[in-house]
Coordinates of N, CA, C and O in Angstrom, one line a residue:
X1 N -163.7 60.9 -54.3 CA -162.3 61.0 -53.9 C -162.1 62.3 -53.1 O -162.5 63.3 -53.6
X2 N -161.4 62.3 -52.0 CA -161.0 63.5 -51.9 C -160.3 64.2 -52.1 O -159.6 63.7 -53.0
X3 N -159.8 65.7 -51.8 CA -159.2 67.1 -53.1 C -158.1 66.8 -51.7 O -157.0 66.2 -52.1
X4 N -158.1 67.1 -50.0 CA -157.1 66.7 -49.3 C -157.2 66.0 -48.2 O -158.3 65.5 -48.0
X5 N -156.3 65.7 -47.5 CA -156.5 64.8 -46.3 C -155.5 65.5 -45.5 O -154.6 66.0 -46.0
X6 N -155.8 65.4 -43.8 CA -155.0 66.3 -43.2 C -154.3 65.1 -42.0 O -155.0 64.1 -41.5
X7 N -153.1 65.4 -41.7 CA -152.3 64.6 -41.0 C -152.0 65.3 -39.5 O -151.6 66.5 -39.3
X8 N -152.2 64.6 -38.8 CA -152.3 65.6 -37.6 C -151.0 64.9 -36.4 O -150.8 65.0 -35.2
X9 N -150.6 64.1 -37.4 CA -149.3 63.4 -36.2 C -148.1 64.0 -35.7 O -147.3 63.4 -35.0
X10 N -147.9 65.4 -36.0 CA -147.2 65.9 -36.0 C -147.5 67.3 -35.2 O -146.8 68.3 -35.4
X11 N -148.6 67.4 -34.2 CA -149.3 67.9 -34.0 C -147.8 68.8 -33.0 O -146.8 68.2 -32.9
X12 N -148.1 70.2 -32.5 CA -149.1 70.8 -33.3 C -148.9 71.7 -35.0 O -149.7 72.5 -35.5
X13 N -147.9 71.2 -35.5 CA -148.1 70.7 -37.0 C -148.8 69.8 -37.9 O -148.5 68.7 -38.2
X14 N -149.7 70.7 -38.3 CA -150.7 69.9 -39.2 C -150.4 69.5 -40.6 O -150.2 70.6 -41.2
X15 N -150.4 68.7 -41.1 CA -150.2 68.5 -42.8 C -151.1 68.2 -43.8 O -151.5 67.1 -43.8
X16 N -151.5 69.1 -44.6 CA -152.8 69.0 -45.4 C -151.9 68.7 -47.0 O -151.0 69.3 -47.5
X17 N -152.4 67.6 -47.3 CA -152.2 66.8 -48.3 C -152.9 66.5 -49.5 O -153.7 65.6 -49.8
X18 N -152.5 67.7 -50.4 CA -153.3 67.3 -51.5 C -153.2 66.2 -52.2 O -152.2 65.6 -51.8
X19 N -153.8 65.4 -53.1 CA -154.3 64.0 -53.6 C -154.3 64.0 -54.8 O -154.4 62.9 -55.3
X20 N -154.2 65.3 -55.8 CA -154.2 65.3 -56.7 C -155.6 65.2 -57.6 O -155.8 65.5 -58.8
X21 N -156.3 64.7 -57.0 CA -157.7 65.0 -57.7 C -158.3 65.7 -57.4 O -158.4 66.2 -56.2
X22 N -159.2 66.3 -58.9 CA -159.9 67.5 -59.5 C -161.1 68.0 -58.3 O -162.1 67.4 -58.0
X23 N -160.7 68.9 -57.8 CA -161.7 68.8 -56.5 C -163.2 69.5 -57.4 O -163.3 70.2 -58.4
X24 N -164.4 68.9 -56.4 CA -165.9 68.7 -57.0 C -166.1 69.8 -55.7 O -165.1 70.0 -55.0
X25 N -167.4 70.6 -55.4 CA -168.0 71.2 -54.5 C -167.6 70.6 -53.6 O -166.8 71.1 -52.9
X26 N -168.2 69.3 -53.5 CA -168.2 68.5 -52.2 C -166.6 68.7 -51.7 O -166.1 69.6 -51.1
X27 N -166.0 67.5 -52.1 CA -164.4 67.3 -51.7 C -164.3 69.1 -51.8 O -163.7 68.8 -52.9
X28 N -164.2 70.0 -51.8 CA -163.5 71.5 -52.0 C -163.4 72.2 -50.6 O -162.6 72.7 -49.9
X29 N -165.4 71.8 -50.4 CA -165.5 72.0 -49.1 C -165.4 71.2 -47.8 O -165.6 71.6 -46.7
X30 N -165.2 70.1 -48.3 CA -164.5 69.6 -47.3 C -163.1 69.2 -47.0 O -162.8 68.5 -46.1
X31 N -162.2 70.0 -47.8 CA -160.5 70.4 -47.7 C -161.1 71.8 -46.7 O -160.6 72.1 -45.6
X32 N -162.0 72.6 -47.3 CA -162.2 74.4 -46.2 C -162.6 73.6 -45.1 O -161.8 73.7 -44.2
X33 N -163.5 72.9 -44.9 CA -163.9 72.6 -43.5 C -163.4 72.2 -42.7 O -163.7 72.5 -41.5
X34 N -161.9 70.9 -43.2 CA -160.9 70.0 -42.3 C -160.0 71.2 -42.4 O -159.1 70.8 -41.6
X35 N -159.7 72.1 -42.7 CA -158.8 73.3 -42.6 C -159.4 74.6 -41.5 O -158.9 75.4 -40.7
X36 N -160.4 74.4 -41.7 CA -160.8 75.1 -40.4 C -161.0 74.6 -39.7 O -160.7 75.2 -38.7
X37 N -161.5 73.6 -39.3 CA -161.7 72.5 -37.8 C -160.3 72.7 -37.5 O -160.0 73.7 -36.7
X38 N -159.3 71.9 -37.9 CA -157.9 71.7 -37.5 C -157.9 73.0 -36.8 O -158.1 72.9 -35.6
X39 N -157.6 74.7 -37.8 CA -157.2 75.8 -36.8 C -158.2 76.2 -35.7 O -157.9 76.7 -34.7
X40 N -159.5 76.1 -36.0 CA -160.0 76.2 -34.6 C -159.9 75.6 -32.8 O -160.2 76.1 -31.7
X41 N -159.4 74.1 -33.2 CA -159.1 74.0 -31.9 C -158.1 74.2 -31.3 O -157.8 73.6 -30.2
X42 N -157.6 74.9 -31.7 CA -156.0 75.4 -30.6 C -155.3 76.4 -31.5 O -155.2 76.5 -32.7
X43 N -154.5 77.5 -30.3 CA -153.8 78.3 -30.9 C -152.5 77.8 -30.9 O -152.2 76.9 -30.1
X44 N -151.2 78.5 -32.0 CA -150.1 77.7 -32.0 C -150.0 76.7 -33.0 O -149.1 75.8 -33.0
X45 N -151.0 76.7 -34.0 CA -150.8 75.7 -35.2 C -149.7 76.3 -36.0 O -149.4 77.5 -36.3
X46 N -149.0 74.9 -36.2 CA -148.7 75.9 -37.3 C -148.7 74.5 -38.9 O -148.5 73.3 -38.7
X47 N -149.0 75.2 -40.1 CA -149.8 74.5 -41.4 C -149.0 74.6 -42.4 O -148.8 75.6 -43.0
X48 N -148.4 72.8 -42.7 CA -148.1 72.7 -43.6 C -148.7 72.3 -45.0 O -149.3 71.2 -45.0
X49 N -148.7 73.0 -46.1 CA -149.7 72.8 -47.7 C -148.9 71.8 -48.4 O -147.9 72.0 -49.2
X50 N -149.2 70.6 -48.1 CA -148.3 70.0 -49.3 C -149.1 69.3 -50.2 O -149.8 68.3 -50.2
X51 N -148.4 70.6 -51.7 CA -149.7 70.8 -52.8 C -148.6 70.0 -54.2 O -149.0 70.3 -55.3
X52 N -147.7 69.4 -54.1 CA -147.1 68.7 -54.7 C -147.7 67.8 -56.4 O -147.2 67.4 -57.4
X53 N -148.8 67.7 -55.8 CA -150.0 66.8 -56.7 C -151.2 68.3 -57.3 O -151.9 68.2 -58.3
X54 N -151.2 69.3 -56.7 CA -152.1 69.9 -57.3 C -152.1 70.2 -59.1 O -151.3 70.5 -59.9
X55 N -152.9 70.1 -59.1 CA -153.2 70.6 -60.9 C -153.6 72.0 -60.7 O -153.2 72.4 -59.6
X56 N -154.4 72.9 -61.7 CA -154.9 73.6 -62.2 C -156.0 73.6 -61.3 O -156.8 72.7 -61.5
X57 N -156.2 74.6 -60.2 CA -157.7 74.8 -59.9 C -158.4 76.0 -60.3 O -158.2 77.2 -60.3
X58 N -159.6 74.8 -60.7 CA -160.2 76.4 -61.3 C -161.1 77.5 -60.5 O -161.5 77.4 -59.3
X59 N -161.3 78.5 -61.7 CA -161.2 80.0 -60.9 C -162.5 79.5 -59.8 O -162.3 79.7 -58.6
X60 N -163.6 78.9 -60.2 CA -164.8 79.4 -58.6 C -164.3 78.4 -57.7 O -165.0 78.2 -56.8
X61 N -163.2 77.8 -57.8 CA -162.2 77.0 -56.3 C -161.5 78.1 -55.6 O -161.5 78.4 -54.4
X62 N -160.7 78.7 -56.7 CA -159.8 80.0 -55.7 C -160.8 80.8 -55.7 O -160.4 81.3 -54.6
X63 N -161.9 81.5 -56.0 CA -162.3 82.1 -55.0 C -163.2 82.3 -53.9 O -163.5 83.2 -53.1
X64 N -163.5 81.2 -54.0 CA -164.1 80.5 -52.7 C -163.4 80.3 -51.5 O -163.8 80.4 -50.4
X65 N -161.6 79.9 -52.0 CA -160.5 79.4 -50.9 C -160.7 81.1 -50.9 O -161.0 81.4 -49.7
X66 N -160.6 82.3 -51.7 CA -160.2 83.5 -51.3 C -161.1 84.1 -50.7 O -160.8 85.3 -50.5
X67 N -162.0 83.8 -50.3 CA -163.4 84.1 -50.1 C -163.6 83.6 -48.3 O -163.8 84.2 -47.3
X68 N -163.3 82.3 -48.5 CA -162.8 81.6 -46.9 C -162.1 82.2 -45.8 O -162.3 82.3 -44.6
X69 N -160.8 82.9 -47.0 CA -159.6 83.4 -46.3 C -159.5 84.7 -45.7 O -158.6 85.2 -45.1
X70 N -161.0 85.4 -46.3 CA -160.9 86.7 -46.0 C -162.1 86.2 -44.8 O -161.5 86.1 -43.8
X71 N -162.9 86.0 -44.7 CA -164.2 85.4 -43.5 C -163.6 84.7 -42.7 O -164.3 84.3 -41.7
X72 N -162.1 84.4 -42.7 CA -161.7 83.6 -41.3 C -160.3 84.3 -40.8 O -159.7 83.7 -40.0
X73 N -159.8 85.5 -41.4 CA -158.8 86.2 -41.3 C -158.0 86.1 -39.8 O -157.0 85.7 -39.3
X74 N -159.2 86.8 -39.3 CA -158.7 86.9 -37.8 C -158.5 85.7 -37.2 O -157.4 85.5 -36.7
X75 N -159.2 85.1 -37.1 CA -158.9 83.2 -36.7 C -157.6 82.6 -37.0 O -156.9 81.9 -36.2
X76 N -157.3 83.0 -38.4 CA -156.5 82.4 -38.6 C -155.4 83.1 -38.5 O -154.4 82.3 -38.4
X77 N -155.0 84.5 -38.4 CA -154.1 85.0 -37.7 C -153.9 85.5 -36.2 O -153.0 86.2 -35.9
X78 N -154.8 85.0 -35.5 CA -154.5 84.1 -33.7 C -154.1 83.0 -34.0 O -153.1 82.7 -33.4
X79 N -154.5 82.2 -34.8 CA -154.2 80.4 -34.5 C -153.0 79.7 -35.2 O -152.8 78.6 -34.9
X80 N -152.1 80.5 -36.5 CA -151.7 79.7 -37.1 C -150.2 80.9 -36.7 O -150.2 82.1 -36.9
X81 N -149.2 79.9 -36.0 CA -147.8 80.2 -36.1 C -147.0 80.7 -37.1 O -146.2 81.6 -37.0
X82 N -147.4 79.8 -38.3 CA -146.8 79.8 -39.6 C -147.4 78.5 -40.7 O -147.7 77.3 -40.6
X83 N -147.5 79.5 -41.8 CA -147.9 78.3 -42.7 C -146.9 78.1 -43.9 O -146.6 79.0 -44.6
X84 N -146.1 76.3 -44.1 CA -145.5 76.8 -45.4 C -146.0 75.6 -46.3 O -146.4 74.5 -45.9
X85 N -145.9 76.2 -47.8 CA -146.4 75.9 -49.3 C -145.6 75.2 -49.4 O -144.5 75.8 -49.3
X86 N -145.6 73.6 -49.7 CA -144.7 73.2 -50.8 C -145.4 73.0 -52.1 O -146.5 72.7 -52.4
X87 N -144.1 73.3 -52.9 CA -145.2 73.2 -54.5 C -143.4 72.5 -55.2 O -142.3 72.9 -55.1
X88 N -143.8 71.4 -55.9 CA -142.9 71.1 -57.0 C -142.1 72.0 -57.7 O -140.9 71.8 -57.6
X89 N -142.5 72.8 -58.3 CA -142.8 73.1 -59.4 C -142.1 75.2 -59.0 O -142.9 75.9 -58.4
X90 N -141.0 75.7 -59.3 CA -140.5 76.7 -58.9 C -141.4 77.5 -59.6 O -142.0 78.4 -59.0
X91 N -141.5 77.5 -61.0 CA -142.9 78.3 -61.7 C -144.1 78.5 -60.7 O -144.5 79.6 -60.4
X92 N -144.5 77.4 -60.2 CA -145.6 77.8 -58.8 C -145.2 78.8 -57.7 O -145.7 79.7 -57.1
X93 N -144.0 78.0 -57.6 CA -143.7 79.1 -56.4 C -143.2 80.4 -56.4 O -143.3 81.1 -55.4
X94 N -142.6 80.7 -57.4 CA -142.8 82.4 -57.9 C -144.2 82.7 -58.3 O -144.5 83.7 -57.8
X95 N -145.1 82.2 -59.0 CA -146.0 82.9 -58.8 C -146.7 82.9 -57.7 O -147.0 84.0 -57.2
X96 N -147.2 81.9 -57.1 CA -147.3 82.2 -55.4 C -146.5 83.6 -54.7 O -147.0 84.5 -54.1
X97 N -145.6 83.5 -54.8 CA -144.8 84.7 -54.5 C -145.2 86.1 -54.4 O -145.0 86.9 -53.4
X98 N -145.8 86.3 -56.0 CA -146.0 87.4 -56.9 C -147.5 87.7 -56.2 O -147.9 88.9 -55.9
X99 N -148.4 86.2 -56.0 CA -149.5 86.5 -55.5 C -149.4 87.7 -54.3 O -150.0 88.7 -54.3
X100 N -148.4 87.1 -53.2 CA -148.1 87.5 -51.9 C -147.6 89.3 -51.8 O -148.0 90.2 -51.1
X101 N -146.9 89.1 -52.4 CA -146.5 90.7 -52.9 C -147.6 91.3 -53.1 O -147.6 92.5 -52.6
X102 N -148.9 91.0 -53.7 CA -149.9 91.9 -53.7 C -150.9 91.9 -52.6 O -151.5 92.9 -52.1
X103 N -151.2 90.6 -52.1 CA -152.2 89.7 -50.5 C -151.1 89.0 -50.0 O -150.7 87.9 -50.4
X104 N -150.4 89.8 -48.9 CA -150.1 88.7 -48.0 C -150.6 88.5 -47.4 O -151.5 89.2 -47.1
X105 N -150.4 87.1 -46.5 CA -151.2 86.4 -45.9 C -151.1 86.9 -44.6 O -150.3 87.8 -44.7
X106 N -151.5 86.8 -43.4 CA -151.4 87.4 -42.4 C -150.8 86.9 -40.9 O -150.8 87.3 -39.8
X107 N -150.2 85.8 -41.6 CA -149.3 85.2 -40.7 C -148.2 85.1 -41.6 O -148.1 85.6 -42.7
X108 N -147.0 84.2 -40.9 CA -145.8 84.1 -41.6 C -146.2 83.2 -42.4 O -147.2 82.4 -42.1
X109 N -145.3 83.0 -43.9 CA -145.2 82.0 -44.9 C -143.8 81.7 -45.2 O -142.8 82.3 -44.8
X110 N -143.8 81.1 -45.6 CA -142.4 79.9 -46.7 C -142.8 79.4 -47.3 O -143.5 78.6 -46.8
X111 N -142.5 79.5 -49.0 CA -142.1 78.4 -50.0 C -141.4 77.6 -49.9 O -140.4 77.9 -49.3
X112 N -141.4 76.4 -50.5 CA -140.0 75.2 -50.9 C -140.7 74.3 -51.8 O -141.8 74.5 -52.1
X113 N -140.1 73.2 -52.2 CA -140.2 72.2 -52.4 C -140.2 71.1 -51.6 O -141.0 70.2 -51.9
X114 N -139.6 71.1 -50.9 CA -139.3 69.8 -49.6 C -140.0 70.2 -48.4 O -140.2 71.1 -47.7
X115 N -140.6 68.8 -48.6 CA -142.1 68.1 -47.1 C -140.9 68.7 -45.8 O -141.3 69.5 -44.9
X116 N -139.4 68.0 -45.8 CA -138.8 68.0 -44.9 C -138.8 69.5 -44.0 O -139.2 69.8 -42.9
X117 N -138.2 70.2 -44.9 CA -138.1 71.9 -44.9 C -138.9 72.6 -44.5 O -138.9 73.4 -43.6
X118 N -139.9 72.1 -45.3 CA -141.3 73.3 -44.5 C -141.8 72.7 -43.1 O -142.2 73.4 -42.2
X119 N -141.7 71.1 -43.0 CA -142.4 71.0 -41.4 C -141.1 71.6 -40.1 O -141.2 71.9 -39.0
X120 N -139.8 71.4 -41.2 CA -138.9 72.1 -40.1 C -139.4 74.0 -40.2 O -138.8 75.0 -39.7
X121 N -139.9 74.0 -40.5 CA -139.8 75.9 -40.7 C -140.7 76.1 -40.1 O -140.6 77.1 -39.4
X122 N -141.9 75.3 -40.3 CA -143.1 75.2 -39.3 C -142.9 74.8 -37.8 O -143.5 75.5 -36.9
X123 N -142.2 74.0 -37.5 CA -142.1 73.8 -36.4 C -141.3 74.8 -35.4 O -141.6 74.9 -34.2
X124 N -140.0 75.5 -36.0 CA -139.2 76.4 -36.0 C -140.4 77.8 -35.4 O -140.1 78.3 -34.3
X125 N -141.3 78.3 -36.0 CA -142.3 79.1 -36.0 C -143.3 79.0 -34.9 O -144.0 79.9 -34.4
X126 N -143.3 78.1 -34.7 CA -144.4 77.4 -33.8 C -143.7 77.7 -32.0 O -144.3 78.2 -31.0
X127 N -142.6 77.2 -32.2 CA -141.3 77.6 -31.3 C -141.3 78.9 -30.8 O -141.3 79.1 -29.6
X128 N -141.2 79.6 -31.6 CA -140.8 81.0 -31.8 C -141.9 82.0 -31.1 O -141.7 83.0 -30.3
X129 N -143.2 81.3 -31.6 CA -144.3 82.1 -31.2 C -145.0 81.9 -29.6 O -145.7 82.6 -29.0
X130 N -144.3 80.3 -29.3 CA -144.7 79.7 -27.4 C -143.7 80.4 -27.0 O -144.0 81.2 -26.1
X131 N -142.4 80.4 -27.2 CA -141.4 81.7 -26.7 C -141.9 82.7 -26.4 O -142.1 83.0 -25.3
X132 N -142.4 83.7 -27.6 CA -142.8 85.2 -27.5 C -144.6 85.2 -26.3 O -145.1 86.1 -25.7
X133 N -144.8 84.3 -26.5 CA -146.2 84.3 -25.1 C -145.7 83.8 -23.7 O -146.3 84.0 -22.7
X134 N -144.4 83.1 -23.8 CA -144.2 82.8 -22.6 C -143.4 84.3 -21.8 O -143.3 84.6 -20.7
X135 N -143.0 84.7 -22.8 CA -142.2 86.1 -22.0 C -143.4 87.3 -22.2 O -143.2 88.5 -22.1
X136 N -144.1 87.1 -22.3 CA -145.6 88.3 -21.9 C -146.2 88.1 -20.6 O -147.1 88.8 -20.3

């Protein structure tokens, strides 16, 4: 089964869709792979996480995603406009938060709960940033 699946109809907003199941090696790395394919082919992404279904991942998953995130830094801050988190669950999203306060991420972020919200915030950002290249 897979851990995500990514939705690209919304291009160039992407939506990565967690599934809720327990991700295995396999499916883990292939949520990092379909997350980096996606930002590699174009600059101006910008990435919606909708983690709504996530459980508990355990520790050698985050640091592998933390491990990813530091080996593709630069990539991903040319390529991604903005990324925003939805998480259920406001306990997640303060601590997500708390995370951020100590690693922020190197592009813009937003929390919410609402799919709606974040692809508007995303798209909003995405805007923002073909503006600021078109006046260079």
């Amino acid at each position: 089964m897979k851990y995500a699946t990514l939705d690209t109809s919304r291009d160039p907003v992407m939506i990565l869709h967690f599934t809720g199941e327990e991700p295995t090696e396999e499916s883990f790395d292939d949520y990092l792979n379909l997350y980096l394919s996606a930002v590699q082919q174009k600059k101006g992404r910008g990435v919606v996480m909708e983690a709504k279904k996530v459980g508990f991942v355990p520790a050698k998953y985050r640091i592998k995603q933390g491990k990813f995130l530091k080996k593709h830094e630069t990539l991903l801050k040319k390529n991604i406009a903005g990324i925003a988190f939805v998480f259920k669950s406001m306990i997640t999203r303060f601590m997500i938060t708390a995370v951020f306060v100590i690693k922020k991420p190197p592009f813009p972020y937003y929390l919410t709960g609402d799919l709606d919200d974040a692809v508007q915030w995303v798209q909003q950002k995405v805007k923002e940033q073909q503006n600021q290249e078109e006046t260079l």
